[in-house]
mmCIF file of C-alpha atoms in Angstrom:
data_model
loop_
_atom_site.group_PDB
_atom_site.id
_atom_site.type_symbol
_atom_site.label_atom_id
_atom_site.label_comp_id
_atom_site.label_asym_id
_atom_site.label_seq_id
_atom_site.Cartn_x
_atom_site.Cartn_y
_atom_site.Cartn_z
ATOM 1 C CA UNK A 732 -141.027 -19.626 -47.313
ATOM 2 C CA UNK A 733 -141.186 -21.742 -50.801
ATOM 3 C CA UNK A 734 -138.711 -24.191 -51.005
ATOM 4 C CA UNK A 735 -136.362 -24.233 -53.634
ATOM 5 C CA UNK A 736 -138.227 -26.211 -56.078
ATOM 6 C CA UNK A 737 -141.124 -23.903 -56.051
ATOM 7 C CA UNK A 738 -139.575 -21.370 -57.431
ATOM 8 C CA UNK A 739 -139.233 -20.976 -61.280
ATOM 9 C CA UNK A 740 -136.554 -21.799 -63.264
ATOM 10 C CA UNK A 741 -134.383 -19.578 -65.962
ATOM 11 C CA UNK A 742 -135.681 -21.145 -68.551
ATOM 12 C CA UNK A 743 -139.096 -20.804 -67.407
ATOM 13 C CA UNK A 744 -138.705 -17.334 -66.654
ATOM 14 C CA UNK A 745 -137.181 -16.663 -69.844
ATOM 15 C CA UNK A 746 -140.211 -18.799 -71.540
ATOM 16 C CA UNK A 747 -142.520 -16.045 -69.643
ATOM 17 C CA UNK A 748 -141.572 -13.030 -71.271
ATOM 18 C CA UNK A 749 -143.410 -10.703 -73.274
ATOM 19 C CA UNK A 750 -140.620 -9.399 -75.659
ATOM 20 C CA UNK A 751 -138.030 -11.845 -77.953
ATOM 21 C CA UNK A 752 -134.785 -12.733 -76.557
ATOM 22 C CA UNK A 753 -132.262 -14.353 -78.478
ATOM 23 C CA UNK A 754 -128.880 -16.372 -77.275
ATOM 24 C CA UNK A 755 -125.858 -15.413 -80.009
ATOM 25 C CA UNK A 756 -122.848 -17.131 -79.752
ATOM 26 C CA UNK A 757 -119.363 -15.380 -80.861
ATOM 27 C CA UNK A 758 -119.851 -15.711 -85.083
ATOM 28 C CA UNK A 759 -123.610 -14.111 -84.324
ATOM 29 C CA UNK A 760 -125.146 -17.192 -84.900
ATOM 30 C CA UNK A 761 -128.833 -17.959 -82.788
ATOM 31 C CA UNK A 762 -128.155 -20.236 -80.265
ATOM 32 C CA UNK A 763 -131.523 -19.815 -78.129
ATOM 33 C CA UNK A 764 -134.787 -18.926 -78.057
ATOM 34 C CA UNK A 765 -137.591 -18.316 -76.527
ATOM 35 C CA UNK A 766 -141.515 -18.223 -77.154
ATOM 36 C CA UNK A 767 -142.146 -14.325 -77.853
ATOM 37 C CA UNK A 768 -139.303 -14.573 -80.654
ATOM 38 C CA UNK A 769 -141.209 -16.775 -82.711
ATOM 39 C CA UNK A 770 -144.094 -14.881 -82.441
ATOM 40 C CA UNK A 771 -142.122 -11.453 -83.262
ATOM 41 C CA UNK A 772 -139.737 -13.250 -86.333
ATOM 42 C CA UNK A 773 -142.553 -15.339 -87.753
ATOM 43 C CA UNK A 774 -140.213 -18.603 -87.321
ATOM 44 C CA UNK A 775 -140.393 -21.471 -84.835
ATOM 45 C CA UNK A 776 -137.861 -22.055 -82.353
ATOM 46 C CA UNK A 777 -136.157 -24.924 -84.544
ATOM 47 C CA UNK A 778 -135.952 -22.595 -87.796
ATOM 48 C CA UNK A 779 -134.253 -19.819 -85.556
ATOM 49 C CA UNK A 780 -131.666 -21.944 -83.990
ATOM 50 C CA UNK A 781 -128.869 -22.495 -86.483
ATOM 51 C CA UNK A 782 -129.588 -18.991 -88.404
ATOM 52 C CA UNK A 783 -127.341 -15.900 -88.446
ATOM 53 C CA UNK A 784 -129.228 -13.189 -86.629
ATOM 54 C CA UNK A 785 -128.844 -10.618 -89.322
ATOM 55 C CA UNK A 786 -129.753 -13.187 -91.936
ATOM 56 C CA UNK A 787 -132.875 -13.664 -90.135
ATOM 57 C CA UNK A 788 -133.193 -9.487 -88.793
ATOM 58 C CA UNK A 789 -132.482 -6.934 -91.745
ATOM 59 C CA UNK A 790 -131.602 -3.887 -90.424
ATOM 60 C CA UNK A 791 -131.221 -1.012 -92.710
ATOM 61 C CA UNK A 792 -129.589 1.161 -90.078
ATOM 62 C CA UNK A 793 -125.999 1.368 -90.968
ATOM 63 C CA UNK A 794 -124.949 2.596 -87.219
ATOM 64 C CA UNK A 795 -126.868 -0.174 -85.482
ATOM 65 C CA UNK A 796 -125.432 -2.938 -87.583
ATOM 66 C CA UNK A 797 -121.851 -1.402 -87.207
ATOM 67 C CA UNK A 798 -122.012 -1.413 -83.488
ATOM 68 C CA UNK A 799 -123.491 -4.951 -83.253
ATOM 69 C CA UNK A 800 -120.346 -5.603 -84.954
ATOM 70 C CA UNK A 801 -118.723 -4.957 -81.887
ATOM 71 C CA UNK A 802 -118.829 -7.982 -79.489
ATOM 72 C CA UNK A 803 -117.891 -6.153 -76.184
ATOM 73 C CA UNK A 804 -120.722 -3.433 -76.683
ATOM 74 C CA UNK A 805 -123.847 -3.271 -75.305
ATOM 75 C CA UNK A 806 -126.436 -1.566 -77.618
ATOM 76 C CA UNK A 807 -129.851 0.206 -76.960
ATOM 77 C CA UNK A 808 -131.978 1.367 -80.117
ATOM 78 C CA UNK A 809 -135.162 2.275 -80.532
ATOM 79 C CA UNK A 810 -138.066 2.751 -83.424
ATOM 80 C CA UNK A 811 -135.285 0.371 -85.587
ATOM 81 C CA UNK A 812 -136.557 -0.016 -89.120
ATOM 82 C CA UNK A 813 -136.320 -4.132 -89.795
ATOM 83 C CA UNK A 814 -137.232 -6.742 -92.449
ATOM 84 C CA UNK A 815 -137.654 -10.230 -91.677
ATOM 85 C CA UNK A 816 -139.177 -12.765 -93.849
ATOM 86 C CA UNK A 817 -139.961 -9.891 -96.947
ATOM 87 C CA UNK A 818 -142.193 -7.702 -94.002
ATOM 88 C CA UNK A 819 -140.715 -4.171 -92.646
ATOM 89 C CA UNK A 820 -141.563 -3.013 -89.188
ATOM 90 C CA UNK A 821 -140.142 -1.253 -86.107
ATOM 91 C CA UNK A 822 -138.363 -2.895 -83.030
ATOM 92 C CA UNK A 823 -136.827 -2.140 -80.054
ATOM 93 C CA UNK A 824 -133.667 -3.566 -79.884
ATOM 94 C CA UNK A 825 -131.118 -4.476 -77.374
ATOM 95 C CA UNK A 826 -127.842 -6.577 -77.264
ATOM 96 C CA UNK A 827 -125.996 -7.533 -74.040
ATOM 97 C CA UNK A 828 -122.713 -8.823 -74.041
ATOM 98 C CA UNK A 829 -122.230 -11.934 -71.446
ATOM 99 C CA UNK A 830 -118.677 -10.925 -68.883
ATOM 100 C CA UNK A 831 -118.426 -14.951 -68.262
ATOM 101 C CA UNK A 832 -118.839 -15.836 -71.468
ATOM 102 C CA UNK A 833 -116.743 -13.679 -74.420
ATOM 103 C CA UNK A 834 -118.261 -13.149 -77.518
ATOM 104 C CA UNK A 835 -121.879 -14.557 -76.465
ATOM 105 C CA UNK A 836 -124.653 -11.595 -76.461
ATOM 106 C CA UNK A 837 -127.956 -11.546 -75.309
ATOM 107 C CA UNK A 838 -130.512 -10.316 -77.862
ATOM 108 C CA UNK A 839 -133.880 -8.375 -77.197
ATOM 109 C CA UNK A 840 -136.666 -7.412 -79.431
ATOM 110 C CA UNK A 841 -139.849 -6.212 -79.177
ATOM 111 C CA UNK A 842 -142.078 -4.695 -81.477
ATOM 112 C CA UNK A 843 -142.180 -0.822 -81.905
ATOM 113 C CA UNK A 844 -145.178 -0.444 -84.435
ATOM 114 C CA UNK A 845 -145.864 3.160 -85.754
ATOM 115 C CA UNK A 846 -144.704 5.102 -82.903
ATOM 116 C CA UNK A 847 -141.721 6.807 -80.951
ATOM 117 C CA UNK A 848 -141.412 8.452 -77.647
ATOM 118 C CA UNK A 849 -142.097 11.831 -79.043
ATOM 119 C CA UNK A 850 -144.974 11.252 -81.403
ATOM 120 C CA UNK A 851 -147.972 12.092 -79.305
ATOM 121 C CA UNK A 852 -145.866 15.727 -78.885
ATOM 122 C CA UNK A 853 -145.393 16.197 -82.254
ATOM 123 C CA UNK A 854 -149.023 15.000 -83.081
ATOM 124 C CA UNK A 855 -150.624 16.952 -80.723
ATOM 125 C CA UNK A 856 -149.007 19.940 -81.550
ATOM 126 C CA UNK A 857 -149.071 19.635 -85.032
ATOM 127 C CA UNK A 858 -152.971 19.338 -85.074
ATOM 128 C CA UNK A 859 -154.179 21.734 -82.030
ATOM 129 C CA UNK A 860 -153.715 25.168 -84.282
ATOM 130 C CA UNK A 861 -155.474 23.481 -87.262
ATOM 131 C CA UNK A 862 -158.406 22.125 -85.106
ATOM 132 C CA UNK A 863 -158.873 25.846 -83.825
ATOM 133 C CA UNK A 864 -158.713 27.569 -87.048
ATOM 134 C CA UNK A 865 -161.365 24.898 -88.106
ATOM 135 C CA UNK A 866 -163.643 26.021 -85.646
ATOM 136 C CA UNK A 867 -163.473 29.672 -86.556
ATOM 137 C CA UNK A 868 -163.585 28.879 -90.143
ATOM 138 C CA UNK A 869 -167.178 26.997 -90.070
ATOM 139 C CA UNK A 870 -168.878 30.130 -88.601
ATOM 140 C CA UNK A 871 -168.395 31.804 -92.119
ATOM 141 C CA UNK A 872 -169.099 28.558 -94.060
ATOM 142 C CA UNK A 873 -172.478 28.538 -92.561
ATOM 143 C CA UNK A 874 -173.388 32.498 -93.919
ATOM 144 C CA UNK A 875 -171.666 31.161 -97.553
ATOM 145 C CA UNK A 876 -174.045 28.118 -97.847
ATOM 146 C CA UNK A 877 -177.154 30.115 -96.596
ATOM 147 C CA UNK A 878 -176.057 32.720 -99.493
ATOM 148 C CA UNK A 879 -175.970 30.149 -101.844
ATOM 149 C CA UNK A 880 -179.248 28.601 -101.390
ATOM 150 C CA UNK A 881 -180.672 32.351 -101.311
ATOM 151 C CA UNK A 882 -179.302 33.403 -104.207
ATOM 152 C CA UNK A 883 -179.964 29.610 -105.959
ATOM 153 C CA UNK A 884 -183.943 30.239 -105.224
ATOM 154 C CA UNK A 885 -183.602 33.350 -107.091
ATOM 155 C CA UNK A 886 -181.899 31.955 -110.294
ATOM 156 C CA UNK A 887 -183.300 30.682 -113.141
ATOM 157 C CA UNK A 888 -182.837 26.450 -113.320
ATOM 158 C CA UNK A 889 -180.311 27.096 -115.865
ATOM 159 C CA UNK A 890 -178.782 29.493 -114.276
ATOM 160 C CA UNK A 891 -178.139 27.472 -110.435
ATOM 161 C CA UNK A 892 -174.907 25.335 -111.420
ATOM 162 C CA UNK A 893 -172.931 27.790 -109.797
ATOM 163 C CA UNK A 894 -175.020 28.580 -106.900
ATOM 164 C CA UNK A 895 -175.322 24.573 -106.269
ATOM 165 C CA UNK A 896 -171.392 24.296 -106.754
ATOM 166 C CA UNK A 897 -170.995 26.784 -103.940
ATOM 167 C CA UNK A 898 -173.355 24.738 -101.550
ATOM 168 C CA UNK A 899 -171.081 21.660 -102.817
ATOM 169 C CA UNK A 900 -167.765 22.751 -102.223
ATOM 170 C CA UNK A 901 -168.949 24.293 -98.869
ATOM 171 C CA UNK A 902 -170.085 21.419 -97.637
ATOM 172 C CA UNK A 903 -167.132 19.667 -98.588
ATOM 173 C CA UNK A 904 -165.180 21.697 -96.723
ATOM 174 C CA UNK A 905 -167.115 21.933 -93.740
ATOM 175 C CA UNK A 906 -166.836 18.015 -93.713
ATOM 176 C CA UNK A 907 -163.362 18.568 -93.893
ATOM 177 C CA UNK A 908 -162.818 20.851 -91.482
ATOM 178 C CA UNK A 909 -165.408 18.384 -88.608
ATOM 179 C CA UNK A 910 -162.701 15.453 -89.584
ATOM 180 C CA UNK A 911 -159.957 17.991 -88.593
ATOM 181 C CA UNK A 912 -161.833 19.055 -85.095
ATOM 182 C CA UNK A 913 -161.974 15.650 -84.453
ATOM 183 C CA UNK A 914 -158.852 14.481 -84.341
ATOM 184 C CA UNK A 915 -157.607 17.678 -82.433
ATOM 185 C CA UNK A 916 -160.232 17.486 -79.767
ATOM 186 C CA UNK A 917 -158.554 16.526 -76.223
ATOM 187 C CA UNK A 918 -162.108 14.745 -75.031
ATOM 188 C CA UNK A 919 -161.517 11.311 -75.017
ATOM 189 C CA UNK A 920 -165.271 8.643 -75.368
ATOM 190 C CA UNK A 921 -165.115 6.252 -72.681
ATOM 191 C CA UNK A 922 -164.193 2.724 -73.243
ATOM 192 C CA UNK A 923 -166.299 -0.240 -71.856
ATOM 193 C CA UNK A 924 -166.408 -4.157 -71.722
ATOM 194 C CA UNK A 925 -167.154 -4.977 -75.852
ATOM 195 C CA UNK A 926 -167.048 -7.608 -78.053
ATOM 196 C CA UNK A 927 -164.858 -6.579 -80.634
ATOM 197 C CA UNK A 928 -166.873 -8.549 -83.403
ATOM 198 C CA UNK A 929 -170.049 -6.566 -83.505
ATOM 199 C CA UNK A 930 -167.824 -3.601 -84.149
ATOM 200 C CA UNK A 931 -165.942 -4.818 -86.889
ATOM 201 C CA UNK A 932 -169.441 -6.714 -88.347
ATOM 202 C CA UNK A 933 -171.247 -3.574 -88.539
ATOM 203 C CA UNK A 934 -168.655 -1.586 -90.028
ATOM 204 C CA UNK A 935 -167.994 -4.541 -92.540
ATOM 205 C CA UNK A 936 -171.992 -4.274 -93.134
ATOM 206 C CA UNK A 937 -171.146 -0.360 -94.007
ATOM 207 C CA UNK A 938 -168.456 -0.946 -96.392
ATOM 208 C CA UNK A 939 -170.661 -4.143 -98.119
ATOM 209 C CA UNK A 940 -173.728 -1.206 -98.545
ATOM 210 C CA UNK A 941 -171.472 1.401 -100.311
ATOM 211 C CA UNK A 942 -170.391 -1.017 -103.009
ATOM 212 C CA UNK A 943 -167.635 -3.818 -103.518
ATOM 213 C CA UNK A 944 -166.680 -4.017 -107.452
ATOM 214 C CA UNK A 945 -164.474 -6.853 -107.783
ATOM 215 C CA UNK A 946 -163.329 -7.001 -104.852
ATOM 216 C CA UNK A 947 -163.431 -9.776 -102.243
ATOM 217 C CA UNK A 948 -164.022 -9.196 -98.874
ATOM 218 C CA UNK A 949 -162.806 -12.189 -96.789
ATOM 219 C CA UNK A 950 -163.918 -12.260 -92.490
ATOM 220 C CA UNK A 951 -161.765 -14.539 -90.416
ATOM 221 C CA UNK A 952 -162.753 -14.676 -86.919
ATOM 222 C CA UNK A 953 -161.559 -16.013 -83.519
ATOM 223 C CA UNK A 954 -164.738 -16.619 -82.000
ATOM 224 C CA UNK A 955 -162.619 -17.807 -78.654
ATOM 225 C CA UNK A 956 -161.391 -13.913 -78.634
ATOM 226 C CA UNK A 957 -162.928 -12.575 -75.194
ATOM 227 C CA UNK A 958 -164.335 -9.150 -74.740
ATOM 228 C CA UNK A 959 -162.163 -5.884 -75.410
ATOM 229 C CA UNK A 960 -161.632 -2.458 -73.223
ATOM 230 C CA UNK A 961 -162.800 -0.479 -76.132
ATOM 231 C CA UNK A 962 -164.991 1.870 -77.021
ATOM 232 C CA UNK A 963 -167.770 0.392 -80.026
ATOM 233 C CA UNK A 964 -168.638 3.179 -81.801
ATOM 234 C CA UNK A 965 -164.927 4.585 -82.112
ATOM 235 C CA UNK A 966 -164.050 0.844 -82.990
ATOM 236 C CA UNK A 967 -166.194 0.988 -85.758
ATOM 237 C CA UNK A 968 -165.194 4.012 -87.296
ATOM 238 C CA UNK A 969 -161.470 3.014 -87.034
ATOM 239 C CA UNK A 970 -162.863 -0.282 -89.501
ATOM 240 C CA UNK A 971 -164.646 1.634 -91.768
ATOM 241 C CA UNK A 972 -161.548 3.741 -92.410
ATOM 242 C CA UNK A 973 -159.520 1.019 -93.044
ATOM 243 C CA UNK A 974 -161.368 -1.135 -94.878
ATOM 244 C CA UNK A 975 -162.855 2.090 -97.359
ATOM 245 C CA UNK A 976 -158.955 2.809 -97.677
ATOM 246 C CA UNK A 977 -158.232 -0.860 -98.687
ATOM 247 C CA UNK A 978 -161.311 -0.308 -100.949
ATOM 248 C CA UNK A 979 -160.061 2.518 -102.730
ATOM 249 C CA UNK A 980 -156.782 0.946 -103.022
ATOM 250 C CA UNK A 981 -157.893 -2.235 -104.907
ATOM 251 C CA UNK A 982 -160.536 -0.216 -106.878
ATOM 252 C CA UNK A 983 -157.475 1.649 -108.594
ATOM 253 C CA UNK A 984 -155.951 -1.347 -109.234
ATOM 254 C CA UNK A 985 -158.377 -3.453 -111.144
ATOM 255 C CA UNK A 986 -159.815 -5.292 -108.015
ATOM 256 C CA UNK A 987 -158.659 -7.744 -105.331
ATOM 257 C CA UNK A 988 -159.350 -9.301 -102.131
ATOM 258 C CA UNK A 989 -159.489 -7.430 -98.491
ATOM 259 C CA UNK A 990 -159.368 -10.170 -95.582
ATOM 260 C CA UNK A 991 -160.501 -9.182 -92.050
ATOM 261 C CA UNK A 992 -158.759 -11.516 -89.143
ATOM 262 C CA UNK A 993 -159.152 -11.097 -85.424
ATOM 263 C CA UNK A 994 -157.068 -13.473 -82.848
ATOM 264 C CA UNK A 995 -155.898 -13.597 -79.644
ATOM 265 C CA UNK A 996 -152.039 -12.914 -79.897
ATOM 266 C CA UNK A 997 -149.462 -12.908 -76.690
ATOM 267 C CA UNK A 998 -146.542 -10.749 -76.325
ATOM 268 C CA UNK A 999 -147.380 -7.390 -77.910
ATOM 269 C CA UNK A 1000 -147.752 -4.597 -74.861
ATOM 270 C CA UNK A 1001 -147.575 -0.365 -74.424
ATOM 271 C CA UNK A 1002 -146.484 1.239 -71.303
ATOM 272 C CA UNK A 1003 -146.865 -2.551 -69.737
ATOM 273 C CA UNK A 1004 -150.215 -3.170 -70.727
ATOM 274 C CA UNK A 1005 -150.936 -6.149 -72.793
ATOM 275 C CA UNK A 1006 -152.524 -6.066 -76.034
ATOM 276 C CA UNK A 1007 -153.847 -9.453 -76.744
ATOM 277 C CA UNK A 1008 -156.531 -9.115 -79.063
ATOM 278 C CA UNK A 1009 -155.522 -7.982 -82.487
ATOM 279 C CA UNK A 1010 -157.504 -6.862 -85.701
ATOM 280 C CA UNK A 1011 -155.690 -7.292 -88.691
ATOM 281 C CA UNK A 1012 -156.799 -6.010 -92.024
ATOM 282 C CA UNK A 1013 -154.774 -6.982 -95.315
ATOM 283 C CA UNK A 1014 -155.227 -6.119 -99.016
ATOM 284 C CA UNK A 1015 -153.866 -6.962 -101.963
ATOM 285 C CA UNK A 1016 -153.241 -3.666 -103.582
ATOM 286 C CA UNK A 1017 -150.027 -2.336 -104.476
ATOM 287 C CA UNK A 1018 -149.087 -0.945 -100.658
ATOM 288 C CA UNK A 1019 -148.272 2.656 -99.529
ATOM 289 C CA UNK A 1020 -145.400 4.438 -101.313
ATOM 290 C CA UNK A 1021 -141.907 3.863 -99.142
ATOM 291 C CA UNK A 1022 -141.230 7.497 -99.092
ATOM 292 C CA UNK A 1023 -144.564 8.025 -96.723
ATOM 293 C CA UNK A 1024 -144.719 4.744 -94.706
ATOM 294 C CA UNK A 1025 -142.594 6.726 -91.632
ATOM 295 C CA UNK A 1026 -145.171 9.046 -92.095
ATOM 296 C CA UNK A 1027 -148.645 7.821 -92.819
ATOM 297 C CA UNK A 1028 -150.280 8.401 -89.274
ATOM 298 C CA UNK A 1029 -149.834 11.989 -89.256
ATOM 299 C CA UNK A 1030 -152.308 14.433 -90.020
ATOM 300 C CA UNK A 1031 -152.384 15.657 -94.025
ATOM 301 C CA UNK A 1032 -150.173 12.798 -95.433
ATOM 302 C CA UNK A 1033 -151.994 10.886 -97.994
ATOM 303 C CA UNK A 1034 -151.456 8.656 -100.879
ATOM 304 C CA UNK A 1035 -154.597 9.244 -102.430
ATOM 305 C CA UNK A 1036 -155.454 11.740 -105.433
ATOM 306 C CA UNK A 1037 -157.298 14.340 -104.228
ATOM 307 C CA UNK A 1038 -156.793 12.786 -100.420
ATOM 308 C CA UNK A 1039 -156.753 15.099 -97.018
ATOM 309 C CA UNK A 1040 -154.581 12.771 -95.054
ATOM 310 C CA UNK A 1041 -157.172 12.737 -91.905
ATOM 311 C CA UNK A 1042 -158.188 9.448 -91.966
ATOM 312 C CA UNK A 1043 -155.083 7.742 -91.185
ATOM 313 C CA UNK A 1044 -154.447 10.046 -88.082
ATOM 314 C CA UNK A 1045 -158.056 9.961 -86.728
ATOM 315 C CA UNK A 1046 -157.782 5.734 -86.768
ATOM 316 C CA UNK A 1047 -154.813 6.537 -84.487
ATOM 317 C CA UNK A 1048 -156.064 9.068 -82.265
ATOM 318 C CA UNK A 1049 -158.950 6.707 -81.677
ATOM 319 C CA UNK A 1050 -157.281 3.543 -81.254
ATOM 320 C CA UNK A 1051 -154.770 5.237 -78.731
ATOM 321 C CA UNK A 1052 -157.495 6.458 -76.800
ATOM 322 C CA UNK A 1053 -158.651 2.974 -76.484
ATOM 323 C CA UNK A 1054 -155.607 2.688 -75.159
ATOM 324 C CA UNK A 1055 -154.523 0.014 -77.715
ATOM 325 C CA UNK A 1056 -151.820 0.607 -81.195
ATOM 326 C CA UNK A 1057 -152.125 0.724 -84.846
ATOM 327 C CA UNK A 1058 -148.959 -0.476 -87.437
ATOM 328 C CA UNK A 1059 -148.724 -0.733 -91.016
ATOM 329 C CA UNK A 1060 -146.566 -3.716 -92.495
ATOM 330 C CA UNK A 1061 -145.747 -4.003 -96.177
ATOM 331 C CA UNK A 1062 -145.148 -7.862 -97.254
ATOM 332 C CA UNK A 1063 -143.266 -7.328 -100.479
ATOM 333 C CA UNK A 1064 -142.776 -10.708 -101.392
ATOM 334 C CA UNK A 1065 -146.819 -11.957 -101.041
ATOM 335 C CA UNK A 1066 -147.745 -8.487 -102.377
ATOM 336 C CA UNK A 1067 -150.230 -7.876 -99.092
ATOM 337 C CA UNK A 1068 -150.654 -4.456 -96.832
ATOM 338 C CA UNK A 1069 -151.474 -5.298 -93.172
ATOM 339 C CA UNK A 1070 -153.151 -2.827 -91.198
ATOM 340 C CA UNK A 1071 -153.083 -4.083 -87.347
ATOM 341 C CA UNK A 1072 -154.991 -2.800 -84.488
ATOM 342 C CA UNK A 1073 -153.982 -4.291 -80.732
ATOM 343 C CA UNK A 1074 -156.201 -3.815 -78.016
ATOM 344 C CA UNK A 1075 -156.553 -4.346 -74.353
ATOM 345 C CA UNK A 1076 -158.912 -7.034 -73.150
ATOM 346 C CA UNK A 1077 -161.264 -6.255 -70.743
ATOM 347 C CA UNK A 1078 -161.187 -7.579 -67.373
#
C-alpha cells in the first residue's frame, strides 16, 4: 500500500490536467490557475490571477454569459464561440459552483477547434450523394473529351478553339469531380511512424516550384518534435492546400509573408487522445470573411472567386483520418490567419 505521502497532491493533480481550470471567487474574479490555462488563454499564471474572467474570455453567446451570471448554477456548453487576447475560437466550457464555499465556481475550458458532436454526420452525409453522382458523371466526360479531340483533328487550326475549349473545360471538371470522390470515399490510407518535417519540407518545396511573387515564406521548426502517427503522403497534401490557399490569399492582396511553425504543445486531445505535435500555418492576408468561418470545413464553401470549396474539407477529412484536428483562428488585432493541424505522436 503507498503511504500517504506517495500519493499526489490537489494541486499536483490539478497541475496534471489536460484542459484549463480556473478558481473564481464571488465578483468572478480569477483566483487560480493551473498550467493548461495558460496554454489555452495565451497568459501566464501571474497575468490571469487578478483578471475578471470575462475580461479575459469574450463570449459572444448571450445565454451562456447570462447563466454564468448566476452563482448557484452549474453550466455545461459546448462548441462556445470565444475571443481572448483579439483571437476567436471554440471551447468547451464548464462552471461548477463550490456547496462549502458560496459564490466561488470552478471554471473549465478546453479547446473545441472546428468541430461539434454532429459534424462527421452532417459531413458525411452531405458529401456521399455528390461523391456518387461524380462517379457516374466521369463515364460521359470521358466519350465528350474523346469527341473533342476527334472532331479537333478534323478542324482546320483556326477553326480548333472550340474543340480545345471542350477538352479544357472537361478536364476541369473531371478534376473537379476526382477532388469530390475523394473526400467522399470511406477508405481510409494507413498511418505509420513519420517525421512530420519531411512532409511539410516537400510540400513547402511544391509551393516554392509553382511561384512565390512577393511573398515570404518563413519555416520555423522544432527539430526536438518526435515522430508523428500520420500518414506522409496525406500530410503533404493537407500542406500544400494550405499553404497554396495562404498563397492565393496574399497574392490578391499585394503580397505578404506565410510562416510555417511546428512544436510540441501539451494539453490539446480528441476522444482522449493527445495531440502534441502541432503544425501551424499563418498569413498575413486579410482572413476569411466572418459570415463563413462556422462554415469553412464543409464541402462547397469557399471564399475564393471562381473557388469549389473542396479543398478546405479534403484537409479535414485527411487530417481526421490521421486521427489528429484542424482549426482556423483569426487574430484581428496582429492582422494574421492561423491554420493549425494537431496530431498524434507515434509511439
Amino acid at each position: 500500500m503507498k503511504s500517504q505521502g506517495d500519493v499526489p497532491g490537489a494541486r499536483a493533480q490539478l497541475a496534471g490536467l489536460v484542459f484549463a481550470l480556473l478558481l473564481v471567487d464571488p465578483d468572478t474574479v480569477i483566483a487560480e490557475a493551473n498550467p493548461a490555462s495558460e496554454e489555452l488563454l495565451g497568459r501566464s499564471a501571474h497575468r490571469l490571477i487578478g483578471s475578471g474572467l470575462f475580461d479575459i474570455l469574450e463570449i459572444d453567446d448571450p445565454r451562456v454569459t447570462d447563466r454564468a451570471q448566476n452563482q448557484d448554477a452549474p453550466l455545461v456548453a459546448r462548441w462556445v464561440r470565444v475571443r481572448t487576447g483579439g483571437v476567436e475560437g471554440r471551447i468547451n466550457l464548464t462552471i461548477s459552483p463550490l456547496a462549502s464555499h458560496p459564490g466561488w465556481r470552478v471554471v473549465t475550458l478546453s479547446d473545441a477547434g472546428q468541430e461539434t458532436a454532429g459534424e462527421t454526420d452532417r459531413s458525411a452525409a452531405g458529401i456521399s450523394a455528390p461523391a456518387v453522382l461524380a462517379h457516374e458523371i466521369k463515364n460521359p466526360l470521358a466519350a465528350i473529351r474523346g469527341a473533342g479531340q476527334l472532331i479537333a483533328r478534323k478542324l482546320e487550326p483556326e477553326d480548333r478553339q472550340l474543340a480545345d475549349l471542350i477538352e479544357t473545360e472537361v478536364s476541369r471538371v473531371a478534376s473537379l469531380l476526382d477532388r469530390m470522390q475523394r473526400i467522399g470515399t470511406r477508405t481510409v490510407e494507413p498511418n505509420d511512424s513519420i517525421n512530420p518535417h519531411k512532409a511539410v519540407r516537400r510540400a513547402i518545396g511544391t509551393i516554392r516550384a509553382g511561384g512565390l511573387r512577393d511573398i515570404e515564406l518563413i519555416e520555423e521548426f522544432d527539430p526536438s518534435i518526435p515522430p508523428a502517427l500520420a500518414n506522409r503522403g496525406a500530410l503533404e497534401q493537407v500542406v500544400i492546400n494550405l499553404l497554396a490557399n495562404a498563397r492565393d490569399a496574399l497574392e490578391q492582396a499585394g503580397g505578404g509573408q506565410i510562416k510555417v511553425r511546428t512544436r510540441y504543445v501539451s494539453g490539446v486531445i480528441l476522444n482522449a487522445v493527445r495531440l502534441p505535435i502541432e503544425l501551424t500555418i499563418t498569413d498575413t492576408g486579410p482572413g476569411i470573411d466572418a459570415a463563413l468561418r462556422e462554415n469553412i470545413f464543409e464541402p462547397f464553401v469557399s471564399t475564393k472567386k471562381g473557388g469549389q470549396g473542396l479543398g478546405l474539407a479534403l484537409v479535414q477529412r485527411l487530417v481526421r483520418d490521421m486521427g489528429g484536428r484542424i482549426s482556423y483562428e483569426r487574430d484581428e488585432k496582429q492582422g494574421l490567419t492561423h491554420f493549425r493541424v494537431h496530431l498524434p505522436q507515434s509511439t
